[in-house]
Structures are given as C-alpha cells and as structure tokens.
C-alpha cells in the first residue's frame, strides 16, 4: 500500500491527520475522489443516511458591521434594506413548523433594532409552537446569549470565518478575533449546541490556514460546522477577488468530516450557488444537513450575502419539495 493510502486509511479509521498531511491533501488533487468517498463512509457510519432539514428565516438584512466579503455590510448603500416585525417572524416560523421543519434558524445582520426584549419575545412565541430554535445573529454579550437561552433558544451558529487572526481582522474591520472566539466559548459555557465554520477562498487565505481551520474545528467541540466558498459581491471592497473554488471547499468539508466524524455538517447554499448539484454532491462527500430557506417573497433576493444565491426565486413550499426530491434522488431519507 502506498503512503497516501495508509494516511487516508488512518483518517477514516481513527480520524487523525497531521497539519502537514492536511496541507498535502488540500494542495494535491490526485486523491480527491478517495477523500470524498471516505468522508461519505464516515458520515454514514457516525450520523447515518438521514438528512436533517433546518428551515432558515432571514429576518433582517440590516447590519452594523462592515465585513469586506459580505453584501449586507453597512457600507453597501445600494442595497434595499428590510426588517421583519416580530409577528412576521413568528408567522414564518409557524409555517416552517407546518412544512415539517423541526428546527428553525433565525438569521440576520447585526441589527440593533432587535433588542433583547424583542428577541426573547420572538423566541418564546416560536418555542411555544414546537420547533427547536437556532440563532445566527452575530456577536452579543454573555448576558444577551444567556437571555436568549432562557427564553428557549438551544442552538447558535457563528462562524469563525477563518482561524487566521490577521486575515480575519483585515477583512472584518473593527472586529476582533479574540472576541469572536469569546462568543463561541460563552455559547458553549451556556450549554448551547454551537455551530461554527469558515469561508474558503478569501483573498490572502493559504492552504496552511485552511488546514488550521480543520484542526480548530476538531478542537472546539462544535455540534455543527458549515463550510462554504467565499463568493465575491459586486458592491463590496472584495468585488475583484477570485473567490472560492467549489472543489476545494468540498475538500475542506470532507476532511472536516474525517477528523470530526460525529458532527453535523450542512451542505451549504453557497455550494449550490457555485455548482447546480452542489448540495447533493456535498451530501455525498460528508454533509448530513440542509437548511432550506423559508423566507418569503422579495426578502429572499434582498438577503444578498453574495450574488447569484441559489433558490432566491423559489417559494418555501417549492424549496421543500425540490430539496426532498434531491435527497431522495441520492438514496437518502429526510428526517
Ligand atoms: N451576521 C451574522 C449572520 C449572517 S452572515 C454573522 O455574521 O454571523 C452568515 C454567514 O454568511 C457569515 O458567517 C459568512 O460566512 C457568510 N457570508 C457572508 N458573505 C459571504 C460571501 N460573500 N460568500 C459566501 N458566504 C458569505
Ligand atoms: Fe453583517 Fe454577518 Fe455580513 Fe458581517 S457577515 S456584514 S456581520 S451580515
């Protein structure tokens, strides 16, 4: 057996790879097929054939931050902004529950309109309907995270974006990498199931840095890790950047499955944006979660983190049917 086959076998069986081995596998393309197939087997062994659906509600595209890569950044003056009322958000969650989504994810820019009181009102009223609530609303204080938890939120998604401190701070002006990590620690301390993840293909990001991201995911004990390509947005300072590569993003995701076998990994919408079968391919390369959008109408278009976002012209009902067909089409089942 050649040396690489032995390395891949160790990754599959004991979930161990050194930083140098990760760098080699990320840089080389000869073993990609084997890596994707191994990640698919590990996914099946640890989390089974069922695909978990989480209904995503994008409730406000207003953001006080200025992340260079993101279309919702405060500095993007050309974007029509919206925010849903608490009652509209609760209404969408109710529809999501009726569509059969057991978890709803409430995501937004960092919009200060939603005070702790408003958020807790929203969380309590959705909780009463039945679903598990995941939040993805950015950096907050310990006390705020605690209040949301007490109101009934159980999961929180906050990507580290990149584990490279300098790159993070260059691309997220005014934000601190230490603070981002503090948020993740606070959330864990409070007993949330925490989701994190990163962008692949940021300008200046190296293969070594992607290897560090994967090792970091193993270290933090997250429940979910979402990995997606960075897709340049016209109205941001990174408009001329090259952007992330589908295959490399898929490989970071597959290697994450090999090293952290028991976690949930979403097949991200950004993957579907770069490749028409992106999510199905991701589900066959280590992923086991999909987050269909249940936001309605024009808001789907206005929640423009990046351009060309898949499915913006669909309705929530059509999304549900389409994704179910895709999942069943690859021989998997929807939970
Ligand atoms: N404001 C919150 C949640 C919304 S942003 C937060 O930042 O945590 C959700 C995710 O969108 C971010 O974590 C980032 O990884 C992703 N994102 C932003 N701009 C993107 C782009 N241009 N391409 C791909 N993903 C992007
Ligand atoms: Fe705001 Fe999140 Fe976009 Fe940063 S990534 S600008 S915090 S919505």
PDB file of N, CA and C in Angstrom, residues 34-95:
ATOM      1  N   UNK A  34     -10.918   9.686  -3.479  1.00  0.00           N
ATOM      2  CA  UNK A  34     -10.794   8.819  -2.293  1.00  0.00           C
ATOM      3  C   UNK A  34     -11.221   9.566  -1.031  1.00  0.00           C
ATOM      4  N   UNK A  35     -10.830  10.843  -0.954  1.00  0.00           N
ATOM      5  CA  UNK A  35     -11.182  11.638   0.236  1.00  0.00           C
ATOM      6  C   UNK A  35     -12.708  11.780   0.331  1.00  0.00           C
ATOM      7  N   UNK A  36     -13.351  12.115  -0.804  1.00  0.00           N
ATOM      8  CA  UNK A  36     -14.800  12.299  -0.780  1.00  0.00           C
ATOM      9  C   UNK A  36     -15.510  10.982  -0.432  1.00  0.00           C
ATOM     10  N   UNK A  37     -15.021   9.885  -0.976  1.00  0.00           N
ATOM     11  CA  UNK A  37     -15.654   8.587  -0.704  1.00  0.00           C
ATOM     12  C   UNK A  37     -15.457   8.194   0.764  1.00  0.00           C
ATOM     13  N   UNK A  38     -14.285   8.461   1.311  1.00  0.00           N
ATOM     14  CA  UNK A  38     -14.031   8.128   2.719  1.00  0.00           C
ATOM     15  C   UNK A  38     -14.921   8.974   3.627  1.00  0.00           C
ATOM     16  N   UNK A  39     -15.062  10.263   3.292  1.00  0.00           N
ATOM     17  CA  UNK A  39     -15.916  11.143   4.105  1.00  0.00           C
ATOM     18  C   UNK A  39     -17.366  10.663   4.045  1.00  0.00           C
ATOM     19  N   UNK A  40     -17.790  10.161   2.889  1.00  0.00           N
ATOM     20  CA  UNK A  40     -19.157   9.658   2.744  1.00  0.00           C
ATOM     21  C   UNK A  40     -19.374   8.420   3.626  1.00  0.00           C
ATOM     22  N   UNK A  41     -18.364   7.554   3.669  1.00  0.00           N
ATOM     23  CA  UNK A  41     -18.492   6.346   4.525  1.00  0.00           C
ATOM     24  C   UNK A  41     -18.507   6.721   6.004  1.00  0.00           C
ATOM     25  N   UNK A  42     -17.652   7.671   6.379  1.00  0.00           N
ATOM     26  CA  UNK A  42     -17.599   8.090   7.789  1.00  0.00           C
ATOM     27  C   UNK A  42     -18.924   8.759   8.179  1.00  0.00           C
ATOM     28  N   UNK A  43     -19.452   9.573   7.281  1.00  0.00           N
ATOM     29  CA  UNK A  43     -20.769  10.191   7.527  1.00  0.00           C
ATOM     30  C   UNK A  43     -21.826   9.118   7.784  1.00  0.00           C
ATOM     31  N   UNK A  44     -21.845   8.094   6.933  1.00  0.00           N
ATOM     32  CA  UNK A  44     -22.852   7.045   7.084  1.00  0.00           C
ATOM     33  C   UNK A  44     -22.683   6.314   8.419  1.00  0.00           C
ATOM     34  N   UNK A  45     -21.429   6.011   8.750  1.00  0.00           N
ATOM     35  CA  UNK A  45     -21.160   5.247   9.972  1.00  0.00           C
ATOM     36  C   UNK A  45     -21.543   6.032  11.237  1.00  0.00           C
ATOM     37  N   UNK A  46     -21.254   7.322  11.264  1.00  0.00           N
ATOM     38  CA  UNK A  46     -21.467   8.094  12.501  1.00  0.00           C
ATOM     39  C   UNK A  46     -22.823   8.776  12.595  1.00  0.00           C
ATOM     40  N   UNK A  47     -23.337   9.298  11.475  1.00  0.00           N
ATOM     41  CA  UNK A  47     -24.601  10.044  11.576  1.00  0.00           C
ATOM     42  C   UNK A  47     -25.704   9.484  10.668  1.00  0.00           C
ATOM     43  N   UNK A  48     -25.406   8.396   9.963  1.00  0.00           N
ATOM     44  CA  UNK A  48     -26.448   7.692   9.224  1.00  0.00           C
ATOM     45  C   UNK A  48     -26.853   8.338   7.910  1.00  0.00           C
ATOM     46  N   UNK A  49     -27.899   7.742   7.310  1.00  0.00           N
ATOM     47  CA  UNK A  49     -28.344   8.180   5.980  1.00  0.00           C
ATOM     48  C   UNK A  49     -29.401   9.282   6.026  1.00  0.00           C
ATOM     49  N   UNK A  50     -29.853   9.587   7.240  1.00  0.00           N
ATOM     50  CA  UNK A  50     -30.904  10.601   7.328  1.00  0.00           C
ATOM     51  C   UNK A  50     -30.326  11.998   7.149  1.00  0.00           C
ATOM     52  N   UNK A  51     -31.068  12.842   6.437  1.00  0.00           N
ATOM     53  CA  UNK A  51     -30.660  14.237   6.250  1.00  0.00           C
ATOM     54  C   UNK A  51     -31.584  15.108   7.097  1.00  0.00           C
ATOM     55  N   UNK A  52     -30.990  15.945   7.910  1.00  0.00           N
ATOM     56  CA  UNK A  52     -31.775  16.845   8.767  1.00  0.00           C
ATOM     57  C   UNK A  52     -32.038  18.153   8.031  1.00  0.00           C
ATOM     58  N   UNK A  53     -33.297  18.575   8.032  1.00  0.00           N
ATOM     59  CA  UNK A  53     -33.636  19.851   7.394  1.00  0.00           C
ATOM     60  C   UNK A  53     -33.834  20.911   8.474  1.00  0.00           C
ATOM     61  N   UNK A  54     -33.289  22.086   8.230  1.00  0.00           N
ATOM     62  CA  UNK A  54     -33.500  23.201   9.157  1.00  0.00           C
ATOM     63  C   UNK A  54     -34.021  24.380   8.352  1.00  0.00           C
ATOM     64  N   UNK A  55     -35.170  24.884   8.728  1.00  0.00           N
ATOM     65  CA  UNK A  55     -35.780  25.985   7.963  1.00  0.00           C
ATOM     66  C   UNK A  55     -35.137  27.318   8.323  1.00  0.00           C
ATOM     67  N   UNK A  56     -34.629  28.000   7.309  1.00  0.00           N
ATOM     68  CA  UNK A  56     -33.896  29.249   7.550  1.00  0.00           C
ATOM     69  C   UNK A  56     -34.786  30.475   7.321  1.00  0.00           C
ATOM     70  N   UNK A  57     -34.871  31.315   8.348  1.00  0.00           N
ATOM     71  CA  UNK A  57     -35.613  32.580   8.227  1.00  0.00           C
ATOM     72  C   UNK A  57     -34.605  33.731   8.275  1.00  0.00           C
ATOM     73  N   UNK A  58     -34.522  34.457   7.160  1.00  0.00           N
ATOM     74  CA  UNK A  58     -33.580  35.588   7.081  1.00  0.00           C
ATOM     75  C   UNK A  58     -34.382  36.843   7.428  1.00  0.00           C
ATOM     76  N   UNK A  59     -34.382  37.205   8.699  1.00  0.00           N
ATOM     77  CA  UNK A  59     -35.400  38.173   9.140  1.00  0.00           C
ATOM     78  C   UNK A  59     -35.016  39.640   9.042  1.00  0.00           C
ATOM     79  N   UNK A  60     -33.724  39.935   8.838  1.00  0.00           N
ATOM     80  CA  UNK A  60     -33.335  41.340   8.612  1.00  0.00           C
ATOM     81  C   UNK A  60     -32.015  41.363   7.864  1.00  0.00           C
ATOM     82  N   UNK A  61     -31.929  42.261   6.872  1.00  0.00           N
ATOM     83  CA  UNK A  61     -30.646  42.377   6.147  1.00  0.00           C
ATOM     84  C   UNK A  61     -29.906  43.654   6.570  1.00  0.00           C
ATOM     85  N   UNK A  62     -30.317  44.210   7.713  1.00  0.00           N
ATOM     86  CA  UNK A  62     -29.650  45.423   8.212  1.00  0.00           C
ATOM     87  C   UNK A  62     -28.506  45.004   9.132  1.00  0.00           C
ATOM     88  N   UNK A  63     -27.330  45.579   8.890  1.00  0.00           N
ATOM     89  CA  UNK A  63     -26.171  45.146   9.669  1.00  0.00           C
ATOM     90  C   UNK A  63     -25.277  46.330   9.998  1.00  0.00           C
ATOM     91  N   UNK A  64     -24.836  46.361  11.270  1.00  0.00           N
ATOM     92  CA  UNK A  64     -23.949  47.460  11.689  1.00  0.00           C
ATOM     93  C   UNK A  64     -22.489  47.166  11.347  1.00  0.00           C
ATOM     94  N   UNK A  65     -22.196  45.948  10.901  1.00  0.00           N
ATOM     95  CA  UNK A  65     -20.810  45.554  10.629  1.00  0.00           C
ATOM     96  C   UNK A  65     -20.422  45.872   9.195  1.00  0.00           C
ATOM     97  N   UNK A  66     -19.145  45.685   8.920  1.00  0.00           N
ATOM     98  CA  UNK A  66     -18.644  46.034   7.597  1.00  0.00           C
ATOM     99  C   UNK A  66     -17.737  44.968   7.008  1.00  0.00           C
ATOM    100  N   UNK A  67     -18.036  43.711   7.284  1.00  0.00           N
ATOM    101  CA  UNK A  67     -17.204  42.612   6.779  1.00  0.00           C
ATOM    102  C   UNK A  67     -16.989  42.822   5.272  1.00  0.00           C
ATOM    103  N   UNK A  68     -15.746  42.815   4.843  1.00  0.00           N
ATOM    104  CA  UNK A  68     -15.415  43.152   3.455  1.00  0.00           C
ATOM    105  C   UNK A  68     -16.062  42.211   2.442  1.00  0.00           C
ATOM    106  N   UNK A  69     -16.305  40.980   2.861  1.00  0.00           N
ATOM    107  CA  UNK A  69     -16.775  39.977   1.898  1.00  0.00           C
ATOM    108  C   UNK A  69     -18.288  39.977   1.729  1.00  0.00           C
ATOM    109  N   UNK A  70     -19.015  40.687   2.600  1.00  0.00           N
ATOM    110  CA  UNK A  70     -20.463  40.454   2.688  1.00  0.00           C
ATOM    111  C   UNK A  70     -21.301  41.561   2.083  1.00  0.00           C
ATOM    112  N   UNK A  71     -22.288  41.178   1.286  1.00  0.00           N
ATOM    113  CA  UNK A  71     -23.185  42.132   0.632  1.00  0.00           C
ATOM    114  C   UNK A  71     -24.075  42.892   1.602  1.00  0.00           C
ATOM    115  N   UNK A  72     -24.248  42.387   2.825  1.00  0.00           N
ATOM    116  CA  UNK A  72     -25.110  43.080   3.795  1.00  0.00           C
ATOM    117  C   UNK A  72     -24.351  44.136   4.595  1.00  0.00           C
ATOM    118  N   UNK A  73     -23.061  44.254   4.366  1.00  0.00           N
ATOM    119  CA  UNK A  73     -22.237  45.204   5.140  1.00  0.00           C
ATOM    120  C   UNK A  73     -22.861  46.595   5.144  1.00  0.00           C
ATOM    121  N   UNK A  74     -22.696  47.298   6.273  1.00  0.00           N
ATOM    122  CA  UNK A  74     -23.318  48.621   6.431  1.00  0.00           C
ATOM    123  C   UNK A  74     -22.924  49.558   5.298  1.00  0.00           C
ATOM    124  N   UNK A  75     -21.680  49.443   4.820  1.00  0.00           N
ATOM    125  CA  UNK A  75     -21.178  50.341   3.777  1.00  0.00           C
ATOM    126  C   UNK A  75     -21.813  50.127   2.410  1.00  0.00           C
ATOM    127  N   UNK A  76     -22.564  49.075   2.223  1.00  0.00           N
ATOM    128  CA  UNK A  76     -23.223  48.851   0.926  1.00  0.00           C
ATOM    129  C   UNK A  76     -24.525  49.656   0.871  1.00  0.00           C
ATOM    130  N   UNK A  77     -24.418  50.860   0.326  1.00  0.00           N
ATOM    131  CA  UNK A  77     -25.566  51.779   0.346  1.00  0.00           C
ATOM    132  C   UNK A  77     -26.592  51.447  -0.739  1.00  0.00           C
ATOM    133  N   UNK A  78     -26.202  50.606  -1.682  1.00  0.00           N
ATOM    134  CA  UNK A  78     -27.099  50.344  -2.807  1.00  0.00           C
ATOM    135  C   UNK A  78     -28.173  49.300  -2.517  1.00  0.00           C
ATOM    136  N   UNK A  79     -28.079  48.638  -1.388  1.00  0.00           N
ATOM    137  CA  UNK A  79     -28.997  47.524  -1.125  1.00  0.00           C
ATOM    138  C   UNK A  79     -30.286  48.011  -0.452  1.00  0.00           C
ATOM    139  N   UNK A  80     -31.431  47.576  -0.972  1.00  0.00           N
ATOM    140  CA  UNK A  80     -32.706  47.872  -0.307  1.00  0.00           C
ATOM    141  C   UNK A  80     -32.765  47.074   0.989  1.00  0.00           C
ATOM    142  N   UNK A  81     -33.018  47.768   2.067  1.00  0.00           N
ATOM    143  CA  UNK A  81     -32.971  47.075   3.376  1.00  0.00           C
ATOM    144  C   UNK A  81     -34.368  46.728   3.871  1.00  0.00           C
ATOM    145  N   UNK A  82     -34.470  45.683   4.662  1.00  0.00           N
ATOM    146  CA  UNK A  82     -35.759  45.288   5.246  1.00  0.00           C
ATOM    147  C   UNK A  82     -35.541  44.697   6.629  1.00  0.00           C
ATOM    148  N   UNK A  83     -36.543  44.786   7.427  1.00  0.00           N
ATOM    149  CA  UNK A  83     -36.572  44.006   8.672  1.00  0.00           C
ATOM    150  C   UNK A  83     -38.004  43.535   8.902  1.00  0.00           C
ATOM    151  N   UNK A  84     -38.130  42.285   9.311  1.00  0.00           N
ATOM    152  CA  UNK A  84     -39.464  41.741   9.563  1.00  0.00           C
ATOM    153  C   UNK A  84     -39.878  42.071  10.989  1.00  0.00           C
ATOM    154  N   UNK A  85     -41.172  42.245  11.194  1.00  0.00           N
ATOM    155  CA  UNK A  85     -41.654  42.503  12.555  1.00  0.00           C
ATOM    156  C   UNK A  85     -41.612  41.189  13.338  1.00  0.00           C
ATOM    157  N   UNK A  86     -41.562  41.289  14.674  1.00  0.00           N
ATOM    158  CA  UNK A  86     -41.604  40.058  15.466  1.00  0.00           C
ATOM    159  C   UNK A  86     -42.764  39.147  15.060  1.00  0.00           C
ATOM    160  N   UNK A  87     -43.924  39.741  14.804  1.00  0.00           N
ATOM    161  CA  UNK A  87     -45.083  38.900  14.469  1.00  0.00           C
ATOM    162  C   UNK A  87     -44.899  38.212  13.113  1.00  0.00           C
ATOM    163  N   UNK A  88     -44.249  38.909  12.168  1.00  0.00           N
ATOM    164  CA  UNK A  88     -43.980  38.278  10.853  1.00  0.00           C
ATOM    165  C   UNK A  88     -43.007  37.104  11.013  1.00  0.00           C
ATOM    166  N   UNK A  89     -42.012  37.292  11.882  1.00  0.00           N
ATOM    167  CA  UNK A  89     -41.018  36.226  12.087  1.00  0.00           C
ATOM    168  C   UNK A  89     -41.692  35.002  12.714  1.00  0.00           C
ATOM    169  N   UNK A  90     -42.536  35.264  13.711  1.00  0.00           N
ATOM    170  CA  UNK A  90     -43.231  34.161  14.382  1.00  0.00           C
ATOM    171  C   UNK A  90     -44.149  33.443  13.368  1.00  0.00           C
ATOM    172  N   UNK A  91     -44.780  34.240  12.502  1.00  0.00           N
ATOM    173  CA  UNK A  91     -45.650  33.670  11.461  1.00  0.00           C
ATOM    174  C   UNK A  91     -44.880  32.760  10.507  1.00  0.00           C
ATOM    175  N   UNK A  92     -43.678  33.190  10.105  1.00  0.00           N
ATOM    176  CA  UNK A  92     -42.869  32.344   9.203  1.00  0.00           C
ATOM    177  C   UNK A  92     -42.437  31.064   9.915  1.00  0.00           C
ATOM    178  N   UNK A  93     -42.101  31.193  11.192  1.00  0.00           N
ATOM    179  CA  UNK A  93     -41.690  30.001  11.950  1.00  0.00           C
ATOM    180  C   UNK A  93     -42.851  29.015  12.040  1.00  0.00           C
ATOM    181  N   UNK A  94     -44.047  29.552  12.220  1.00  0.00           N
ATOM    182  CA  UNK A  94     -45.231  28.690  12.286  1.00  0.00           C
ATOM    183  C   UNK A  94     -45.412  27.941  10.966  1.00  0.00           C
ATOM    184  N   UNK A  95     -45.251  28.662   9.847  1.00  0.00           N
ATOM    185  CA  UNK A  95     -45.366  27.998   8.542  1.00  0.00           C
ATOM    186  C   UNK A  95     -44.279  26.942   8.399  1.00  0.00           C
TER     187      UNK A  95
END
